Amino acid sequence: MSDFAAPVASDTTDFANPRVAAAAAAAAEAFTAPATAVPAHDANLLRRTYRLMHTAAEMATLFEEEKTTASRYVHATARGHEAVQLAAAFLLTGNDYAAPYYRDDALLLGLGLRPYELMLQLLAKADDPFSGGRTYYSHPSLRRAGIPVIPHQSSATGMQAIPATGMAHAISYFEKQGLAIESLNKSAGWLAEKPLVLCSIGDGAMTEGEVAEALQMAILHQLPIVYLVQDNDWGISATGREMRAMNAYEFAAGFPGLRRMQVDGADFESSHTGLAEAFAHVRARRGPVLVHAKCPLLGHHTSGVRREWYRSDLAAHQEQDPLPRLHQRLLALGVSEEELDGLRAEARATVRADWAEALAAPNPDPATFADHEFAPPAVTEEAGERSPAGAEKALMVDAALHAVDDILQEFPEALFYGQDVGGELGGVFREAALLAKKYGEARVFNTPIQEAYIVGSTAGMAAVGARPIVEIQFADYIWPALNQLVEELSKSCYLTMGKFPIPALIRVPIGAYGGGGPYHSGSIESTLLTIRGIKVVYPSNAADMKGLMRAAFLDPNPVIMLEHKGLYWSKVPGTEEAKTVEPAAGYVIPLGVAAIAQAADAEQLARGNTAVVVTYGMGVHWAKAASRDFPGQIEILDLRTLNPLDFDAVTAATRRHGKVLVLTEESLMNSFAESLAGRIQRHCFTALDAPVFTLGAANLPAIALNVELEKQMLPSAAKVAVALGELLGY
């Protein structure tokens, strides 16, 4: 059965945002539309369901029997959720996309995966088709003909809602632009049955704020996605009454434009009928749907959190077991007990045989432990014209704008979004000025104040084949995005054995620029550099900005481009050299290659009177100004990329000079700069003529608003000169 709640008239009126009003009106119209006809469930479909339900149940039973082996690594099973999961699986096509969650092993069986394949993951075997033994059971990532594309999802509760919505966003974008979806190998002539995204999620996860961000964007852009909420009334040991004020169906009522349904998740026919209606609705492009499915939880929360420790409601849940219900339904249709016994026996035999085969499968080769940290870079050589004849000097902010403009013009799969980058403003720093007017709001658009969605949606976008460029308005506000950056983006390439790298360019204005205060002046690179699986770029001048921006876009991995606000317009004293001749369109610099921003005099070098400043961003300009007090004695090595780090260039510069100052704008204690200084001393100790010096901001929690206080906190040319004088005096 399905239960659609018809909105009252006020649900579609008096909205300040016309997009929301239009979405709500579309949903209201949908509620009065005739239901899509669903064929009656025949016995053959129910037989298949029965066999697969027993397959999932037999797997859960086997894992308990063999728990000494099976529970070496934590796992959860679908026991009690099989009916709704199989219904969803049978309705998906090879043109669709799916974001399962960790209890969805029955869904995977319904898509055609063998128990053997799931067991390979359970046992962390080399032939695990998803991750090669790297991630948990029922955490799939798959590109296989006839099966929906399933990108990486983490175990972080509720996090899959944003990447899944990003997939739907990309599908909608490709459709509206008339572009082919590369991952489906389809031409631009759009499909008769248009693709959708299934986001499977537990009810406990619906209280996560990031789920609300996903729902907002799905409604604002009327995206083709079904949110299937499997509600068993438990988190881990907390019940629904402890965790929430309302269930997911009631919660969805607060989102005008989101169609909502309820199904009996323990009854296959109810689930199939309701989900078929939801899928038909979405395929007709009438907006997102949330389906709330009530299910019993018959197994453990996970193998490590066992039901006998805290469950007192098992008897009530067992009364809703979907297997006996389907058994009785098949008997009523005339299927004999003997035939049902045969289906059960077939399921049991398959599971037992697959278990024996999986146990015998090889473990991963330990030598492969570091494979797939990153996908291979697209740019390995500098190319194009850095200083074209007749070109004028450009500000860094303009070089960035022109780089993105060139990308959008050349790559139709590219789109650019974030807070205030669209519309009339084009970014609070005008770094996207006029791009929305030039390319349209489908390609350059504003988002709500949702840093998690801005970053996390890129994972879904990339899985479909889009190439997102996004912006976090200020570095100080990136923290809400860290869940997505750490759990979804950074791990995807490694945990999928390279199947799902995420080509995402994330622009982040950074740094102090005179009176920006505590929430608009921060430096965050050390935090970012503790996140493995992302690249971090930090240009110091316009030419590097343009070349690195293109390389970052072309790179198949997540790249964060840190763009110093104080260098954007060269208004901060001492930053005039951030303006350079603007390179031609197509100019590119490979990531991970440092540059000598200033060379030392050969004669001074020969006398042993030199030192090198290893730095980046604003540090390059402080070092240049300070070096005027030491003519010919100071080399400046501009790292340009912090990860991958050109440590070979650092080592070579250290061996040339024997004296090193590592300079940063960040607070110094426990920073990237201190880490790099320690690494230099470890690997270049015999070449050093002095300790490696470091200089950075004061170790305080924020940049003060008053400009005089700010000056006291930050490095400056004068402070760098003092440090260089002491270093050269060794």
Short mmCIF file of C-alpha atoms in Angstrom, two decimals, residues 40-487:
data_model
loop_
_atom_site.label_atom_id
_atom_site.label_comp_id
_atom_site.label_asym_id
_atom_site.label_seq_id
_atom_site.Cartn_x
_atom_site.Cartn_y
_atom_site.Cartn_z
CA ALA A 40 0.11 -7.72 -10.72
CA HIS A 41 2.83 -9.69 -9.01
CA ASP A 42 3.02 -13.08 -10.59
CA ALA A 43 4.18 -16.24 -8.91
CA ASN A 44 7.49 -16.32 -10.78
CA LEU A 45 8.51 -12.92 -9.42
CA LEU A 46 7.53 -14.02 -5.94
CA ARG A 47 9.44 -17.31 -6.33
CA ARG A 48 12.58 -15.37 -7.25
CA THR A 49 12.03 -13.08 -4.28
CA TYR A 50 11.54 -16.05 -1.96
CA ARG A 51 14.75 -17.72 -3.09
CA LEU A 52 16.78 -14.51 -2.69
CA MET A 53 15.21 -13.74 0.68
CA HIS A 54 16.32 -17.17 1.84
CA THR A 55 19.74 -16.58 0.32
CA ALA A 56 20.15 -13.42 2.41
CA ALA A 57 18.79 -15.18 5.50
CA GLU A 58 21.06 -18.20 4.99
CA MET A 59 24.04 -15.87 4.73
CA ALA A 60 23.12 -14.24 8.04
CA THR A 61 22.71 -17.67 9.64
CA LEU A 62 26.01 -18.91 8.24
CA PHE A 63 27.87 -15.82 9.42
CA GLU A 64 26.56 -16.53 12.94
CA GLU A 65 27.54 -20.19 12.78
CA GLU A 66 30.99 -19.25 11.51
CA LYS A 67 31.33 -16.12 13.62
CA THR A 68 34.87 -16.91 14.70
CA THR A 69 35.86 -16.41 11.08
CA ALA A 70 33.04 -14.22 9.77
CA SER A 71 33.26 -11.66 12.56
CA ARG A 72 36.95 -11.02 12.28
CA TYR A 73 35.84 -7.87 10.44
CA VAL A 74 32.61 -6.14 11.46
CA HIS A 75 29.52 -6.61 9.30
CA ALA A 76 25.77 -6.09 9.28
CA THR A 77 23.13 -8.07 7.40
CA ALA A 78 19.73 -7.32 5.89
CA ARG A 79 17.78 -9.70 8.11
CA GLY A 80 14.27 -8.25 8.35
CA HIS A 81 14.84 -5.72 5.55
CA GLU A 82 14.98 -8.22 2.67
CA ALA A 83 11.54 -7.50 1.20
CA VAL A 84 11.91 -3.79 0.54
CA GLN A 85 15.54 -4.17 -0.55
CA LEU A 86 14.68 -6.79 -3.16
CA ALA A 87 11.74 -4.72 -4.38
CA ALA A 88 14.07 -1.78 -4.95
CA ALA A 89 16.68 -3.95 -6.66
CA PHE A 90 14.18 -5.42 -9.13
CA LEU A 91 13.06 -1.94 -10.21
CA LEU A 92 16.54 -0.57 -10.87
CA THR A 93 18.10 -0.79 -14.33
CA GLY A 94 21.61 -0.74 -15.69
CA ASN A 95 21.10 2.93 -16.57
CA ASP A 96 20.47 3.93 -12.97
CA TYR A 97 22.72 4.88 -10.07
CA ALA A 98 22.55 3.62 -6.52
CA ALA A 99 23.92 4.55 -3.12
CA PRO A 100 23.26 1.56 -0.84
CA TYR A 101 24.01 1.58 2.86
CA TYR A 102 25.77 -0.97 5.03
CA ARG A 103 22.71 -3.17 5.70
CA ASP A 104 21.82 -3.60 2.02
CA ASP A 105 23.24 -7.05 1.19
CA ALA A 106 19.81 -8.29 0.04
CA LEU A 107 19.59 -5.35 -2.36
CA LEU A 108 22.95 -6.36 -3.81
CA LEU A 109 21.78 -9.95 -4.23
CA GLY A 110 18.71 -8.64 -6.03
CA LEU A 111 20.92 -6.74 -8.45
CA GLY A 112 22.59 -10.01 -9.42
CA LEU A 113 25.67 -10.17 -7.23
CA ARG A 114 26.69 -13.62 -6.00
CA PRO A 115 26.90 -14.42 -2.29
CA TYR A 116 30.49 -15.38 -3.09
CA GLU A 117 31.30 -11.79 -4.10
CA LEU A 118 29.86 -10.40 -0.88
CA MET A 119 31.73 -13.03 1.13
CA LEU A 120 35.00 -12.03 -0.52
CA GLN A 121 34.42 -8.56 0.91
CA LEU A 122 33.34 -9.93 4.29
CA LEU A 123 36.61 -11.86 4.50
CA ALA A 124 38.72 -9.01 3.04
CA LYS A 125 39.99 -11.16 0.18
CA ALA A 126 42.06 -10.06 -2.79
CA ASP A 127 39.28 -10.75 -5.30
CA ASP A 128 36.69 -8.66 -3.47
CA PRO A 129 35.26 -6.90 -6.56
CA PHE A 130 34.56 -3.67 -4.72
CA SER A 131 37.70 -2.82 -2.81
CA GLY A 132 40.20 -5.67 -2.98
CA GLY A 133 39.89 -6.32 0.75
CA ARG A 134 40.07 -2.70 1.86
CA THR A 135 36.61 -1.83 3.14
CA TYR A 136 33.69 -3.28 5.05
CA TYR A 137 31.09 -5.82 4.03
CA SER A 138 28.18 -4.45 1.99
CA HIS A 139 30.11 -1.31 1.06
CA PRO A 140 29.99 -1.78 -2.71
CA SER A 141 31.54 0.22 -5.52
CA LEU A 142 30.82 -1.16 -8.92
CA ARG A 143 30.76 -0.44 -12.63
CA ARG A 144 29.26 -3.52 -14.27
CA ALA A 145 27.03 -3.88 -17.33
CA GLY A 146 23.38 -4.38 -16.45
CA ILE A 147 23.81 -3.16 -12.86
CA PRO A 148 23.36 0.41 -11.63
CA VAL A 149 26.55 2.41 -11.19
CA ILE A 150 27.41 2.21 -7.48
CA PRO A 151 30.11 4.66 -6.36
CA HIS A 152 31.95 4.50 -3.07
CA GLN A 153 30.04 5.33 0.10
CA SER A 154 31.56 5.55 3.54
CA SER A 155 30.23 4.13 6.80
CA ALA A 156 29.65 7.62 8.17
CA THR A 157 25.96 7.75 9.03
CA GLY A 158 23.85 9.67 6.55
CA MET A 159 26.79 10.88 4.50
CA GLN A 160 25.63 9.08 1.34
CA ALA A 161 22.63 11.42 0.94
CA ILE A 162 24.76 14.26 -0.41
CA PRO A 163 26.86 12.32 -2.98
CA ALA A 164 23.70 10.51 -4.10
CA THR A 165 21.94 13.84 -4.62
CA GLY A 166 25.03 15.04 -6.49
CA MET A 167 24.57 12.09 -8.87
CA ALA A 168 20.98 13.13 -9.49
CA HIS A 169 22.14 16.71 -9.98
CA ALA A 170 24.61 15.61 -12.63
CA ILE A 171 22.00 13.47 -14.42
CA SER A 172 19.65 16.46 -14.52
CA TYR A 173 22.45 18.70 -15.80
CA PHE A 174 23.45 16.29 -18.57
CA GLU A 175 19.85 15.88 -19.63
CA LYS A 176 19.15 19.61 -19.77
CA GLN A 177 22.35 20.23 -21.71
CA GLY A 178 21.62 17.39 -24.13
CA LEU A 179 24.93 15.73 -23.27
CA ALA A 180 25.80 12.05 -23.23
CA ILE A 181 26.42 10.37 -19.90
CA GLU A 182 29.82 8.82 -20.39
CA SER A 183 29.44 6.25 -17.63
CA LEU A 184 26.41 4.79 -19.41
CA ASN A 185 28.01 4.89 -22.85
CA LYS A 186 24.88 6.57 -24.11
CA SER A 187 24.62 9.07 -26.93
CA ALA A 188 23.14 12.51 -26.36
CA GLY A 189 19.78 11.27 -27.67
CA TRP A 190 18.16 10.77 -24.26
CA LEU A 191 16.96 7.44 -22.99
CA ALA A 192 13.40 6.21 -23.28
CA GLU A 193 13.60 5.24 -19.61
CA LYS A 194 15.47 8.07 -18.01
CA PRO A 195 17.98 7.22 -15.27
CA LEU A 196 17.39 7.89 -11.62
CA VAL A 197 19.30 7.58 -8.37
CA LEU A 198 18.33 5.38 -5.46
CA CYS A 199 19.65 6.62 -2.12
CA SER A 200 19.13 3.92 0.50
CA ILE A 201 19.43 5.12 4.07
CA GLY A 202 18.47 4.17 7.62
CA ASP A 203 15.95 6.15 9.59
CA GLY A 204 18.46 7.03 12.30
CA ALA A 205 20.56 8.80 9.68
CA MET A 206 17.68 11.11 8.81
CA THR A 207 18.49 13.27 11.84
CA GLU A 208 21.85 14.22 10.31
CA GLY A 209 21.98 17.84 9.12
CA GLU A 210 23.61 16.80 5.86
CA VAL A 211 20.49 14.83 4.92
CA ALA A 212 18.48 18.06 5.16
CA GLU A 213 21.04 19.77 2.89
CA ALA A 214 20.56 17.02 0.31
CA LEU A 215 16.77 17.26 0.45
CA GLN A 216 16.91 21.03 0.02
CA MET A 217 18.93 20.75 -3.18
CA ALA A 218 16.86 17.88 -4.55
CA ILE A 219 13.75 20.02 -4.20
CA LEU A 220 15.29 23.29 -5.37
CA HIS A 221 16.49 21.65 -8.59
CA GLN A 222 13.76 18.97 -8.84
CA LEU A 223 16.26 16.15 -9.12
CA PRO A 224 15.61 12.53 -10.18
CA ILE A 225 16.20 10.71 -6.91
CA VAL A 226 14.37 8.26 -4.65
CA TYR A 227 15.31 8.35 -0.97
CA LEU A 228 14.45 4.92 0.44
CA VAL A 229 14.38 5.19 4.23
CA GLN A 230 14.51 1.80 5.96
CA ASP A 231 13.14 2.32 9.45
CA ASN A 232 13.64 -0.47 12.00
CA ASP A 233 13.25 1.89 14.97
CA TRP A 234 16.82 1.35 16.16
CA GLY A 235 20.06 3.24 15.86
CA ILE A 236 22.67 1.14 17.61
CA SER A 237 21.24 0.72 21.09
CA ALA A 238 19.07 3.84 21.00
CA THR A 239 15.45 3.53 19.97
CA GLY A 240 13.49 5.86 17.74
CA ARG A 241 11.76 7.54 20.67
CA GLU A 242 15.18 8.47 22.06
CA MET A 243 16.60 9.73 18.77
CA ARG A 244 13.91 11.67 16.96
CA ALA A 245 10.82 13.78 17.33
CA MET A 246 9.29 12.34 14.17
CA ASN A 247 9.87 9.58 11.65
CA ALA A 248 11.18 10.18 8.15
CA TYR A 249 7.72 10.36 6.59
CA GLU A 250 6.65 13.03 9.05
CA PHE A 251 9.97 14.85 8.60
CA ALA A 252 9.45 14.94 4.83
CA ALA A 253 6.22 16.89 5.27
CA GLY A 254 8.38 19.92 6.07
CA PHE A 255 9.87 19.91 2.56
CA PRO A 256 7.37 21.27 0.03
CA GLY A 257 8.12 19.74 -3.36
CA LEU A 258 9.28 16.42 -1.93
CA ARG A 259 6.76 13.69 -2.65
CA ARG A 260 6.49 11.24 0.24
CA MET A 261 5.21 7.70 0.54
CA GLN A 262 4.91 4.96 3.14
CA VAL A 263 5.20 1.25 2.44
CA ASP A 264 5.25 -1.88 4.55
CA GLY A 265 8.92 -2.74 4.26
CA ALA A 266 8.34 -6.28 5.53
CA ASP A 267 5.87 -7.04 2.75
CA PHE A 268 7.33 -7.52 -0.73
CA GLU A 269 4.17 -6.66 -2.66
CA SER A 270 3.51 -3.47 -0.71
CA SER A 271 7.15 -2.45 -1.15
CA HIS A 272 7.22 -3.29 -4.86
CA THR A 273 3.96 -1.50 -5.60
CA GLY A 274 4.95 1.65 -3.71
CA LEU A 275 8.48 1.77 -5.07
CA ALA A 276 7.27 1.17 -8.62
CA GLU A 277 5.02 4.20 -8.23
CA ALA A 278 7.90 6.24 -6.79
CA PHE A 279 10.28 5.19 -9.56
CA ALA A 280 7.70 6.02 -12.25
CA HIS A 281 7.17 9.43 -10.69
CA VAL A 282 10.88 10.20 -10.72
CA ARG A 283 11.48 8.84 -14.22
CA ALA A 284 8.80 11.22 -15.45
CA ARG A 285 10.93 14.06 -14.00
CA ARG A 286 8.37 15.22 -11.52
CA GLY A 287 10.80 15.70 -8.68
CA PRO A 288 12.31 13.70 -5.82
CA VAL A 289 10.45 11.12 -3.75
CA LEU A 290 11.02 9.91 -0.20
CA VAL A 291 9.75 6.42 0.58
CA HIS A 292 9.47 5.49 4.25
CA ALA A 293 9.59 1.72 4.76
CA LYS A 294 8.93 0.24 8.18
CA CYS A 295 11.04 -2.90 8.71
CA PRO A 296 11.82 -5.25 11.58
CA LEU A 297 15.41 -5.66 12.74
CA LEU A 298 15.88 -9.41 13.21
CA GLY A 299 19.66 -9.66 13.32
CA HIS A 300 22.29 -7.82 15.29
CA HIS A 301 22.98 -4.16 14.73
CA THR A 302 26.37 -5.38 13.57
CA SER A 303 28.41 -8.46 14.34
CA GLY A 304 30.17 -6.42 17.02
CA VAL A 305 27.01 -5.03 18.68
CA ARG A 306 24.90 -8.06 19.42
CA ARG A 307 21.13 -8.09 19.90
CA GLU A 308 21.23 -10.20 23.06
CA TRP A 309 23.07 -7.45 24.88
CA TYR A 310 20.21 -4.97 24.88
CA ARG A 311 17.18 -5.99 22.77
CA SER A 312 13.89 -6.66 24.60
CA ASP A 313 11.61 -6.29 21.58
CA LEU A 314 12.80 -9.21 19.44
CA ALA A 315 9.55 -11.16 19.73
CA ALA A 316 7.53 -8.23 18.39
CA HIS A 317 9.98 -7.74 15.52
CA GLN A 318 9.97 -11.44 14.67
CA GLU A 319 6.20 -11.29 14.16
CA GLN A 320 6.95 -9.02 11.17
CA ASP A 321 9.55 -11.33 9.60
CA PRO A 322 9.08 -10.95 5.83
CA LEU A 323 9.96 -14.59 5.08
CA PRO A 324 6.93 -16.30 6.71
CA ARG A 325 4.68 -13.65 5.22
CA LEU A 326 5.92 -14.34 1.71
CA HIS A 327 5.77 -18.08 2.38
CA GLN A 328 2.06 -17.84 3.20
CA ARG A 329 1.42 -15.63 0.19
CA LEU A 330 3.00 -18.19 -2.15
CA LEU A 331 1.00 -21.00 -0.61
CA ALA A 332 -2.13 -18.95 -1.23
CA LEU A 333 -1.12 -18.62 -4.88
CA GLY A 334 -0.93 -22.39 -5.19
CA VAL A 335 2.81 -22.94 -4.85
CA SER A 336 3.44 -26.19 -3.02
CA GLU A 337 5.39 -26.71 0.18
CA GLU A 338 7.64 -29.09 -1.74
CA GLU A 339 8.58 -26.39 -4.25
CA LEU A 340 9.24 -23.88 -1.47
CA ASP A 341 11.40 -26.46 0.31
CA GLY A 342 13.34 -26.80 -2.92
CA LEU A 343 13.89 -23.03 -3.18
CA ARG A 344 15.11 -22.91 0.42
CA ALA A 345 17.43 -25.86 -0.19
CA GLU A 346 18.78 -24.21 -3.34
CA ALA A 347 19.52 -21.01 -1.43
CA ARG A 348 21.23 -22.91 1.39
CA ALA A 349 23.36 -24.97 -0.99
CA THR A 350 24.45 -21.87 -2.90
CA VAL A 351 25.45 -20.05 0.26
CA ARG A 352 27.39 -23.00 1.68
CA ALA A 353 29.22 -23.66 -1.59
CA ASP A 354 30.07 -19.98 -2.02
CA TRP A 355 31.38 -19.83 1.55
CA ALA A 356 33.77 -22.70 0.94
CA GLU A 357 34.96 -21.04 -2.27
CA ALA A 358 35.42 -17.66 -0.54
CA LEU A 359 37.40 -19.20 2.33
CA ALA A 360 39.81 -20.69 -0.19
CA ALA A 361 40.26 -17.43 -2.11
CA PRO A 362 43.63 -15.69 -1.78
CA ASN A 363 44.30 -12.78 0.55
CA PRO A 364 45.55 -9.48 -0.90
CA ASP A 365 49.23 -9.20 -1.76
CA PRO A 366 50.68 -7.00 1.00
CA ALA A 367 52.84 -5.30 -1.62
CA THR A 368 49.68 -3.69 -3.07
CA PHE A 369 48.77 -1.86 0.15
CA ALA A 370 49.60 1.58 -1.26
CA ASP A 371 48.05 1.15 -4.72
CA HIS A 372 45.41 3.67 -5.84
CA GLU A 373 46.11 6.50 -3.42
CA PHE A 374 45.54 8.73 -6.44
CA ALA A 375 44.53 8.18 -10.02
CA PRO A 376 47.43 8.96 -12.40
CA PRO A 377 47.68 12.71 -13.12
CA ALA A 378 46.45 14.04 -16.45
CA VAL A 379 49.13 16.76 -16.63
CA THR A 380 52.77 15.75 -16.30
CA GLU A 381 54.55 18.53 -18.24
CA GLU A 382 54.29 22.30 -18.38
CA ALA A 383 52.62 23.25 -21.65
CA GLY A 384 51.33 26.33 -23.42
CA GLU A 385 52.51 29.93 -23.44
CA ARG A 386 53.34 31.38 -20.04
CA SER A 387 54.33 34.81 -21.36
CA PRO A 388 52.68 35.37 -24.74
CA ALA A 389 53.96 38.31 -26.78
CA GLY A 390 51.97 41.47 -26.22
CA ALA A 391 50.03 40.13 -23.25
CA GLU A 392 49.40 42.50 -20.37
CA LYS A 393 49.89 41.90 -16.70
CA ALA A 394 46.88 40.45 -14.92
CA LEU A 395 45.70 40.35 -11.35
CA MET A 396 45.53 36.93 -9.73
CA VAL A 397 41.76 37.20 -9.37
CA ASP A 398 41.42 37.88 -13.09
CA ALA A 399 43.76 35.05 -14.02
CA ALA A 400 41.57 32.70 -11.97
CA LEU A 401 38.41 34.04 -13.60
CA HIS A 402 39.86 33.64 -17.09
CA ALA A 403 41.08 30.11 -16.31
CA VAL A 404 37.59 29.03 -15.27
CA ASP A 405 36.07 30.81 -18.27
CA ASP A 406 38.42 28.91 -20.60
CA ILE A 407 37.51 25.62 -18.90
CA LEU A 408 33.76 26.20 -19.14
CA GLN A 409 34.09 27.12 -22.79
CA GLU A 410 36.15 24.05 -23.63
CA PHE A 411 34.52 21.37 -21.47
CA PRO A 412 30.72 21.12 -21.59
CA GLU A 413 30.78 18.63 -18.71
CA ALA A 414 32.23 21.34 -16.43
CA LEU A 415 30.02 23.36 -14.10
CA PHE A 416 30.75 25.85 -11.33
CA TYR A 417 28.76 26.39 -8.16
CA GLY A 418 28.98 27.68 -4.60
CA GLN A 419 27.74 30.52 -2.43
CA ASP A 420 27.22 33.73 -4.43
CA VAL A 421 29.27 32.65 -7.47
CA GLY A 422 26.21 32.81 -9.73
CA GLY A 423 23.75 35.56 -10.53
CA GLU A 424 24.81 39.17 -10.67
CA LEU A 425 27.56 39.18 -8.06
CA GLY A 426 29.85 36.47 -9.39
CA GLY A 427 31.55 35.82 -6.06
CA VAL A 428 32.28 38.12 -3.13
CA PHE A 429 35.73 38.69 -4.66
CA ARG A 430 34.31 38.95 -8.20
CA GLU A 431 36.29 35.80 -9.02
CA ALA A 432 33.35 34.49 -11.09
CA ALA A 433 32.10 37.80 -12.49
CA LEU A 434 29.71 37.44 -15.45
CA LEU A 435 30.23 33.69 -15.78
CA ALA A 436 26.60 32.94 -14.86
CA LYS A 437 25.35 35.33 -17.55
CA LYS A 438 27.69 33.84 -20.10
CA TYR A 439 27.02 30.14 -19.42
CA GLY A 440 23.57 30.14 -17.83
CA GLU A 441 22.33 29.19 -14.40
CA ALA A 442 22.41 25.45 -15.16
CA ARG A 443 26.23 25.64 -15.33
CA VAL A 444 27.15 28.49 -12.97
CA PHE A 445 24.81 28.79 -10.03
CA ASN A 446 24.43 29.73 -6.40
CA THR A 447 23.94 27.19 -3.66
CA PRO A 448 22.49 27.63 -0.19
CA ILE A 449 24.92 28.09 2.68
CA GLN A 450 25.70 24.38 2.61
CA GLU A 451 29.41 23.69 2.61
CA ALA A 452 28.85 19.97 3.07
CA TYR A 453 26.66 19.80 -0.03
CA ILE A 454 29.03 21.97 -2.07
CA VAL A 455 31.93 19.59 -1.42
CA GLY A 456 30.16 16.25 -1.07
CA SER A 457 28.02 16.62 -4.18
CA THR A 458 31.18 16.62 -6.28
CA ALA A 459 31.60 12.90 -5.53
CA GLY A 460 28.23 12.17 -7.08
CA MET A 461 28.77 14.59 -9.93
CA ALA A 462 32.04 12.89 -10.82
CA ALA A 463 30.50 9.40 -10.75
CA VAL A 464 28.12 10.44 -13.53
CA GLY A 465 30.86 12.12 -15.57
CA ALA A 466 30.44 15.79 -14.71
CA ARG A 467 33.52 17.85 -13.81
CA PRO A 468 32.56 20.15 -10.93
CA ILE A 469 34.34 23.32 -9.91
CA VAL A 470 33.04 24.50 -6.54
CA GLU A 471 33.88 27.23 -4.10
CA ILE A 472 33.91 27.55 -0.33
CA GLN A 473 33.50 31.25 0.24
CA PHE A 474 36.14 31.60 2.98
CA ALA A 475 38.63 29.07 4.31
CA ASP A 476 37.30 29.70 7.82
CA TYR A 477 33.98 28.12 6.80
CA ILE A 478 35.25 24.89 5.27
CA TRP A 479 34.77 22.93 8.50
CA PRO A 480 31.15 21.80 7.84
CA ALA A 481 32.48 20.20 4.64
CA LEU A 482 35.12 18.07 6.35
CA ASN A 483 32.81 15.08 6.80
CA GLN A 484 32.35 14.84 3.06
CA LEU A 485 35.93 15.74 2.20
CA VAL A 486 37.41 13.15 4.56
CA GLU A 487 34.89 10.30 4.39
#
